Short mmCIF file of N, CA and C in Angstrom, two decimals:
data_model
loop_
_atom_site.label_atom_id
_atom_site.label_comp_id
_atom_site.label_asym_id
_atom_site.label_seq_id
_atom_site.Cartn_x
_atom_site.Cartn_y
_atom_site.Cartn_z
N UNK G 1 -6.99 28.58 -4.81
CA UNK G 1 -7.07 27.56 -3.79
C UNK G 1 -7.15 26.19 -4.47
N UNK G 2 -6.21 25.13 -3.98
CA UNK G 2 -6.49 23.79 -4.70
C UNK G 2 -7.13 23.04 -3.75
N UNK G 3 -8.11 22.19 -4.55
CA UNK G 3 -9.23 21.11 -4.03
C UNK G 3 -8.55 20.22 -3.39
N UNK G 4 -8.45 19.83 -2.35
CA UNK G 4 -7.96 18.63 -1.46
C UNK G 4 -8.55 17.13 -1.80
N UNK G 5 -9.91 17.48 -2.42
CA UNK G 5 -10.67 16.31 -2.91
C UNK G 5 -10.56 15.28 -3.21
N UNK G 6 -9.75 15.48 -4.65
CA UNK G 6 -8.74 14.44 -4.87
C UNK G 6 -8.01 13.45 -4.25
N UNK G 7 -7.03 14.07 -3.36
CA UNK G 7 -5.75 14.05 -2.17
C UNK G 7 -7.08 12.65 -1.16
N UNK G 8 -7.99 13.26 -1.02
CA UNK G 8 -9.00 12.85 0.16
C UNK G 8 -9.49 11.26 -0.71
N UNK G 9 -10.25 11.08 -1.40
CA UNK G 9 -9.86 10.19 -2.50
C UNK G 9 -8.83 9.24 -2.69
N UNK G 10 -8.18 9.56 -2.80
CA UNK G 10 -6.63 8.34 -3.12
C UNK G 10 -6.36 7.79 -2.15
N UNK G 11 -6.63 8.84 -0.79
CA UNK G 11 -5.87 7.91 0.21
C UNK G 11 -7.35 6.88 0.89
N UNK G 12 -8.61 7.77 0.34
CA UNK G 12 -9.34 6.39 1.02
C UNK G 12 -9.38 4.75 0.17
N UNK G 13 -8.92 5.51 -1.11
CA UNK G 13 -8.81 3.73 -1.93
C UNK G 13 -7.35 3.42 -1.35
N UNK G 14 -6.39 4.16 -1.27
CA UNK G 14 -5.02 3.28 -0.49
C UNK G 14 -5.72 2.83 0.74
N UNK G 15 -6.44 3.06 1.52
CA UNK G 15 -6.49 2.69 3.27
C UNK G 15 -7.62 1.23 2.74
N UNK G 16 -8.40 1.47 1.48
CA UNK G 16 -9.15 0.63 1.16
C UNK G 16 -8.72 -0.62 0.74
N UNK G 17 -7.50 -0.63 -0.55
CA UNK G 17 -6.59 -1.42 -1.16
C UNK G 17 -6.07 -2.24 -0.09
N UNK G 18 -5.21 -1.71 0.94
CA UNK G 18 -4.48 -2.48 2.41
C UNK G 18 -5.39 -3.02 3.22
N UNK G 19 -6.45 -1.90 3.26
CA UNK G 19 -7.05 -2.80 4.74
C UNK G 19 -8.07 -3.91 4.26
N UNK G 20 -8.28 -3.81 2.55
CA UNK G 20 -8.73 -5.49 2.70
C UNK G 20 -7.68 -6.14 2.29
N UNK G 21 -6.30 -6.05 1.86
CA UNK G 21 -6.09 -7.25 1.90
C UNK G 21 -5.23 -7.51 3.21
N UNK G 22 -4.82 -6.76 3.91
CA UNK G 22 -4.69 -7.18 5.59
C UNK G 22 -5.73 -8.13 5.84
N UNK G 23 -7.18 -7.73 5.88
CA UNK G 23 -8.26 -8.43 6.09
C UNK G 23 -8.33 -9.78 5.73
N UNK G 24 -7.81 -9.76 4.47
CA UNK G 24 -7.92 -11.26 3.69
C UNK G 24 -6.53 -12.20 4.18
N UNK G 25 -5.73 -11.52 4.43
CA UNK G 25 -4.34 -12.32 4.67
C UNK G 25 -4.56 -12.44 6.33
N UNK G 26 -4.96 -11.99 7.22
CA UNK G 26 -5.20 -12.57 8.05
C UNK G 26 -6.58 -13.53 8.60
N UNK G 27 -7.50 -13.26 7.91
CA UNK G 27 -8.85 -14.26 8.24
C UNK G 27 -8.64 -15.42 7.09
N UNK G 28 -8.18 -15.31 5.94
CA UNK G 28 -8.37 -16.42 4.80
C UNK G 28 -7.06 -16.77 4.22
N UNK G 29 -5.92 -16.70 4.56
CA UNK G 29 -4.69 -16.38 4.25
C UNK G 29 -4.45 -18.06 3.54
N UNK G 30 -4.72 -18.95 4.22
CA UNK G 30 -4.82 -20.41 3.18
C UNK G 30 -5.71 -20.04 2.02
N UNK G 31 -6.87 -20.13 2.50
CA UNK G 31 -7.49 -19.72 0.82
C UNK G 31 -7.14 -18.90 -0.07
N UNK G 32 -6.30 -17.65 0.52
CA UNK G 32 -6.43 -16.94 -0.71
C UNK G 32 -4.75 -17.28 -1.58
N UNK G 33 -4.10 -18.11 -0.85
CA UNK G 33 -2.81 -18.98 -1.51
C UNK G 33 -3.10 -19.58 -2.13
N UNK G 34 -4.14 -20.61 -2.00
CA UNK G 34 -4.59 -21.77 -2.57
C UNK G 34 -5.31 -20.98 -4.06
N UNK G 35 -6.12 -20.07 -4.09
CA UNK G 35 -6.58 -19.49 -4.88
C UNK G 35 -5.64 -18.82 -5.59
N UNK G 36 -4.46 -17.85 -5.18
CA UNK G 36 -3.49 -17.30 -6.56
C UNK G 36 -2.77 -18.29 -7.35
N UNK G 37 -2.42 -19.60 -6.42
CA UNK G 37 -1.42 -20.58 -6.59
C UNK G 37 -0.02 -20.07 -6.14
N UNK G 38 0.27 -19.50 -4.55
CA UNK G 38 1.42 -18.92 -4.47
C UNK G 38 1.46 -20.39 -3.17
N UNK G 39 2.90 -21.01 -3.11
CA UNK G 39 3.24 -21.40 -2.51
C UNK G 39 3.20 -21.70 -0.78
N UNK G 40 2.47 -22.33 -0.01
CA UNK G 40 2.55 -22.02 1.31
C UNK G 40 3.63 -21.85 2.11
N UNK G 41 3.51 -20.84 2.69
CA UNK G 41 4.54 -20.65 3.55
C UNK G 41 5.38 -21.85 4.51
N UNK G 42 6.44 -21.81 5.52
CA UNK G 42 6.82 -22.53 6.52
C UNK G 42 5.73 -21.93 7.55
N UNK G 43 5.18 -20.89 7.73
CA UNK G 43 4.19 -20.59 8.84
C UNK G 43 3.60 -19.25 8.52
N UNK G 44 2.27 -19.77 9.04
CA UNK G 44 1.47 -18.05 8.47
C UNK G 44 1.85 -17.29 9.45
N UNK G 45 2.32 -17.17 10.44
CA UNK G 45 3.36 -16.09 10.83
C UNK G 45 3.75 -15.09 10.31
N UNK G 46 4.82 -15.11 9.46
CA UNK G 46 4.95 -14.13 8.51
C UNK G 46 4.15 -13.56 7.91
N UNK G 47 3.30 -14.35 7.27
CA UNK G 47 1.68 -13.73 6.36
C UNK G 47 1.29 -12.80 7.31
N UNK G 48 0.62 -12.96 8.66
CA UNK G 48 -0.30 -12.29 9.59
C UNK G 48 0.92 -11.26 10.04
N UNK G 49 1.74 -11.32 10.06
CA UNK G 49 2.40 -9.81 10.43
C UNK G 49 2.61 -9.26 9.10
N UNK G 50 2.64 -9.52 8.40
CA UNK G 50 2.93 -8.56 6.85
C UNK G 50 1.14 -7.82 6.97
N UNK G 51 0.47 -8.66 6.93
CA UNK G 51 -1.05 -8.45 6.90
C UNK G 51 -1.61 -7.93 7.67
N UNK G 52 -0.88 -7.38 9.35
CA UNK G 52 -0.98 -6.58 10.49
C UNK G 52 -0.39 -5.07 10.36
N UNK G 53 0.92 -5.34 9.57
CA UNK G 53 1.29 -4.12 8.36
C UNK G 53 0.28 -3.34 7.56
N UNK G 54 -0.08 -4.13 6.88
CA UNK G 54 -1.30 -3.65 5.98
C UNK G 54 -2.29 -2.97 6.91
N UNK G 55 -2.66 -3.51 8.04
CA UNK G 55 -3.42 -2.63 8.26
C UNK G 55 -3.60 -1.45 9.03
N UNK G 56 -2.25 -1.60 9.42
CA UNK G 56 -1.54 -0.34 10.42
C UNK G 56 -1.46 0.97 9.29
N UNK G 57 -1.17 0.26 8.41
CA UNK G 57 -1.11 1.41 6.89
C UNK G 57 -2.31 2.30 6.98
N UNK G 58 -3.51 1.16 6.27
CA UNK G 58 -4.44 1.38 6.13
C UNK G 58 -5.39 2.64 7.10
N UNK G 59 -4.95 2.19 8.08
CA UNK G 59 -5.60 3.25 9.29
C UNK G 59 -4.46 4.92 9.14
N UNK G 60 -3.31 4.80 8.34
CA UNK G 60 -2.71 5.55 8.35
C UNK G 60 -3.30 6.56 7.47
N UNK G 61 -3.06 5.62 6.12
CA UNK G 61 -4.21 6.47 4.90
C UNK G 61 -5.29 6.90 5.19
N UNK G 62 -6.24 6.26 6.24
CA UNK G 62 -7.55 6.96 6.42
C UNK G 62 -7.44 8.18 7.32
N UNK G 63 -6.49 8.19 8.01
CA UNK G 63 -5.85 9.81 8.69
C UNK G 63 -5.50 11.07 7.75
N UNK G 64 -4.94 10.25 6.76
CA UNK G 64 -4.13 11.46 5.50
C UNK G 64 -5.73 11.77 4.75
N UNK G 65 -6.35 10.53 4.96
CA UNK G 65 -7.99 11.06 3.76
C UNK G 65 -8.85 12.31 4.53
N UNK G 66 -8.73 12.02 5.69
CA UNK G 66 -9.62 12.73 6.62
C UNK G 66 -9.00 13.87 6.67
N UNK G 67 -8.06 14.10 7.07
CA UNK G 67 -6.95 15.76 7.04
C UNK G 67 -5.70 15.34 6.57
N UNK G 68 -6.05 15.67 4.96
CA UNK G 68 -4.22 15.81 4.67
C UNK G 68 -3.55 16.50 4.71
N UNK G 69 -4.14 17.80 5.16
CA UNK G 69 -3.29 18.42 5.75
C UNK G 69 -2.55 18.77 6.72
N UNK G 70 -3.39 18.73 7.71
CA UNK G 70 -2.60 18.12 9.15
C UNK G 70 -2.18 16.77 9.46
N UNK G 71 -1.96 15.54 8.13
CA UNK G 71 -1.20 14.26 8.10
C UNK G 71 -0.70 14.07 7.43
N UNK G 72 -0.34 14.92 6.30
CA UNK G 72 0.57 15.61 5.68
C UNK G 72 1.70 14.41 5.70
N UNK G 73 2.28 14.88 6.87
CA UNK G 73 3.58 14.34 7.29
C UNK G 73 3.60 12.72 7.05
N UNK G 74 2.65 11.80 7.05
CA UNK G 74 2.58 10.58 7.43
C UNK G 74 2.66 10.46 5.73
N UNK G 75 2.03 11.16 4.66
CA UNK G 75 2.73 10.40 3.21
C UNK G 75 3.81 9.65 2.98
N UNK G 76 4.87 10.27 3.00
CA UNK G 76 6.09 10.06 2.93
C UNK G 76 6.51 8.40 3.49
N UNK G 77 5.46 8.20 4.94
CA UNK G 77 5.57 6.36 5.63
C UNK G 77 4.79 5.27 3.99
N UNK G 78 4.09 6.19 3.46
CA UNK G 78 3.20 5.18 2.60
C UNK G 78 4.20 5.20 1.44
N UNK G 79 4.40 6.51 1.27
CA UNK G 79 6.03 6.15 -0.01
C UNK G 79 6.73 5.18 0.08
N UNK G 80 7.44 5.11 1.56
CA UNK G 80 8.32 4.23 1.44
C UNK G 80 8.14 2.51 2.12
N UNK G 81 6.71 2.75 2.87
CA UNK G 81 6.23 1.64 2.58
C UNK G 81 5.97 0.89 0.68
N UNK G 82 5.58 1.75 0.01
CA UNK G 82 5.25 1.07 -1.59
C UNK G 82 6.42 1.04 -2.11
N UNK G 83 7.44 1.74 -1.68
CA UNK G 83 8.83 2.18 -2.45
C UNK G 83 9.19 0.40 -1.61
N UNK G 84 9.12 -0.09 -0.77
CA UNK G 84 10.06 -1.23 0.21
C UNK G 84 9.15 -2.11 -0.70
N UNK G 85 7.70 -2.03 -0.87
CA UNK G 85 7.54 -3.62 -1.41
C UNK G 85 7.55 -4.02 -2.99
N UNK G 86 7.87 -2.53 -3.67
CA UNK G 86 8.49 -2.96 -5.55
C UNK G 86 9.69 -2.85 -5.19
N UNK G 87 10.65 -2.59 -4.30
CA UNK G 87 11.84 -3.15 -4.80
C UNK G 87 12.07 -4.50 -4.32
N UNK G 88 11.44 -4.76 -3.32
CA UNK G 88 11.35 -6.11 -2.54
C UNK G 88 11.52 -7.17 -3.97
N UNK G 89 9.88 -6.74 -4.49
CA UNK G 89 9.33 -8.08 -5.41
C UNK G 89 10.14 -7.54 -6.78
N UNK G 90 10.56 -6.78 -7.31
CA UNK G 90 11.35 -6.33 -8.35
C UNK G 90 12.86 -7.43 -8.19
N UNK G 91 13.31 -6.95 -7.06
CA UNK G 91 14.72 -8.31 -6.96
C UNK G 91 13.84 -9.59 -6.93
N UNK G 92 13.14 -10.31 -6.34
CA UNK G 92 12.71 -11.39 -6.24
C UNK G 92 12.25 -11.97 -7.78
N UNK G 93 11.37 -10.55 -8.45
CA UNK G 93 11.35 -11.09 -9.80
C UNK G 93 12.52 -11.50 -11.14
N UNK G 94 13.27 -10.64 -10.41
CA UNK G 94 14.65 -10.32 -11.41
C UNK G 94 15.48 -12.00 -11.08
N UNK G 95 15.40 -12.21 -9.70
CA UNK G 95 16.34 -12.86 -9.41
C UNK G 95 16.21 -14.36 -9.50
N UNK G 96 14.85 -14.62 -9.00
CA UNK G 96 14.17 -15.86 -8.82
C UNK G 96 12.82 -16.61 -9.22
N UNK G 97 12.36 -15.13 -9.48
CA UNK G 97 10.96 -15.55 -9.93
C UNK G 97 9.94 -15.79 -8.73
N UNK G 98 8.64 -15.07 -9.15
CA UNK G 98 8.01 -15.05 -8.08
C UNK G 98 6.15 -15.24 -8.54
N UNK G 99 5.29 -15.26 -7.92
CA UNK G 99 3.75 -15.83 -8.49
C UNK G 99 3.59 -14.43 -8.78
N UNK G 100 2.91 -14.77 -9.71
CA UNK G 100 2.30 -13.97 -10.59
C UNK G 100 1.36 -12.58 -9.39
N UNK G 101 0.85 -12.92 -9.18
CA UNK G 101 -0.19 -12.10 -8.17
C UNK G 101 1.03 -11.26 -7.22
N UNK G 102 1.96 -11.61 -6.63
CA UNK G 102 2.66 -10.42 -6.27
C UNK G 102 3.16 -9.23 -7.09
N UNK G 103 3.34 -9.86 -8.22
CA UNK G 103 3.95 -8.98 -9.40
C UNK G 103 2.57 -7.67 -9.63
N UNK G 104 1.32 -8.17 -9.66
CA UNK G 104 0.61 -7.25 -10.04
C UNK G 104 0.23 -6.34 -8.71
N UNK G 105 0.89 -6.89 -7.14
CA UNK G 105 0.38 -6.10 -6.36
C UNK G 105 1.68 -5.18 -6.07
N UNK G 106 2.86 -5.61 -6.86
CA UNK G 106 4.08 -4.39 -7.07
C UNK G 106 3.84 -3.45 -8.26
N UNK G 107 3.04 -3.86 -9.28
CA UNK G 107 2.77 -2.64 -10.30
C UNK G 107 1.65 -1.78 -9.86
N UNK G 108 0.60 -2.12 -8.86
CA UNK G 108 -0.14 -1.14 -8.17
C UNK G 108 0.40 -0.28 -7.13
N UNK G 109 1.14 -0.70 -6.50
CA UNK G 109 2.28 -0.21 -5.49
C UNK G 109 2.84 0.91 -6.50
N UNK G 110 3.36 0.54 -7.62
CA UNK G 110 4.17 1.33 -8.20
C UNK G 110 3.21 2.95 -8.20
N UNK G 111 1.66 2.48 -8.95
CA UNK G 111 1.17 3.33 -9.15
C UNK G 111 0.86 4.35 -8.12
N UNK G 112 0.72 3.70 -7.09
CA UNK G 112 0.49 4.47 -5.54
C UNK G 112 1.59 5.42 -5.15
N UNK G 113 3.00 4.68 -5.75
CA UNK G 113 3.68 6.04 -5.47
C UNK G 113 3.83 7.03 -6.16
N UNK G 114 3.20 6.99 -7.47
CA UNK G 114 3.47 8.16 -8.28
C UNK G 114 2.43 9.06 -7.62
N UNK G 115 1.19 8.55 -7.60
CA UNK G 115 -0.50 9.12 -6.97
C UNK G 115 0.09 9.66 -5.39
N UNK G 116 1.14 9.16 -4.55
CA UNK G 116 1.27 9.74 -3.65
C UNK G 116 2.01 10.94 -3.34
N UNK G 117 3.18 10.90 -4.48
CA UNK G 117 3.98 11.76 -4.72
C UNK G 117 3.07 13.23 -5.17
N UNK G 118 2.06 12.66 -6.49
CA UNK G 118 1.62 14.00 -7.13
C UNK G 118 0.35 14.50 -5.50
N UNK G 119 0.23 13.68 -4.25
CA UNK G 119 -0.62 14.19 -3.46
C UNK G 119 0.13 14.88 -2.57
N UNK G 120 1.30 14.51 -2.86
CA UNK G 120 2.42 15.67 -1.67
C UNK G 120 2.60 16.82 -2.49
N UNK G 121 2.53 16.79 -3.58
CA UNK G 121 2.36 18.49 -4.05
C UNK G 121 1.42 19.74 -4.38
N UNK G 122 0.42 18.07 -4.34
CA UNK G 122 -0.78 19.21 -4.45
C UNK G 122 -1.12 19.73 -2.87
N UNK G 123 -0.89 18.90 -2.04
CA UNK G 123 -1.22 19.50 -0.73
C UNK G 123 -0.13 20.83 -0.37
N UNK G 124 0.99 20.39 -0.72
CA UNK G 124 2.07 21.40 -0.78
C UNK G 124 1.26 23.04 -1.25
N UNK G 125 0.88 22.62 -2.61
CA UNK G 125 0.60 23.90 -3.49
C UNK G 125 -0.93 24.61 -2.33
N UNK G 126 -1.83 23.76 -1.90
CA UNK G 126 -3.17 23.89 -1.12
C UNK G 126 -2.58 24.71 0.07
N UNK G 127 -1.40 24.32 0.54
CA UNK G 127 -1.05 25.02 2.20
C UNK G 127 -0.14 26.68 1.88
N UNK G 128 0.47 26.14 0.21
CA UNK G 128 0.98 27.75 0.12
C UNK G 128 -0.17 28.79 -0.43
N UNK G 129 -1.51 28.10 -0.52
CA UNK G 129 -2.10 29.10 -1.31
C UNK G 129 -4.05 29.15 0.21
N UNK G 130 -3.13 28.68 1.05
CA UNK G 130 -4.06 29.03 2.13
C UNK G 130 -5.22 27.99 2.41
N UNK G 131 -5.21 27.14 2.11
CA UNK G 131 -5.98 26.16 1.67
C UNK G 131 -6.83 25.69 3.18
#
């Protein structure tokens, strides 16, 4: 039988990772620009729906932490949610250059999908072995 433990784990630091910075991009979203040094937007508009994203996530991951096995299915939205925002900032870096602080929140992204991938198999291996 494999430990789900783990699986239960990752996704509460993913639901943790998003839902503060949803939190922060929508209550402090000037400050926390002013603080990376990333450019202000034409309107925090965009910010607060990217950051309404985040936390639609976030509540997603805390479903997969609580039963990943019966939410199982919803991994795969967080894949390609992390898979949409390194290739996003990957062209932007390649192409144009971008602040520093997105770059490091696409190499955590990155890491999330490997950690999400190896949690779709271990749950995989947990449901063939009765888990």
């Amino acid at each position: 039988m494999t430990s789900l433990s783990p699986v239960r784990s990752l996704f509460w630091v993913a639901a943790l990772y998003d839902g503060v910075l949803g939190i922060i991009f929508i209550v402090a979203a000037p400050w926390a620009f002013s603080t990376a040094g990333i450019p202000t937007p034409e309107t925090w508009g965009y910010v607060h729906f990217a950051a309404g994203l985040l936390l639609t996530f976030a509540l997603m991951f805390a479903a997969v932490a609580r039963d990943p096995l019966g939410s199982r299915n919803l991994i795969v939205y967080g894949v390609l949610l992390k898979v949409s925002y390194v290739s996003t900032v990957s062209w932007h870096w390649g192409h144009e250059g971008i602040t520093d602080i997105w770059k490091w929140f696409g190499l955590a992204d990155i890491v999330f999908v490997g950690a999400f991938l190896w949690a779709m198999g271990r749950i995989a291996r947990s449901s063939e072995s009765g888990a």
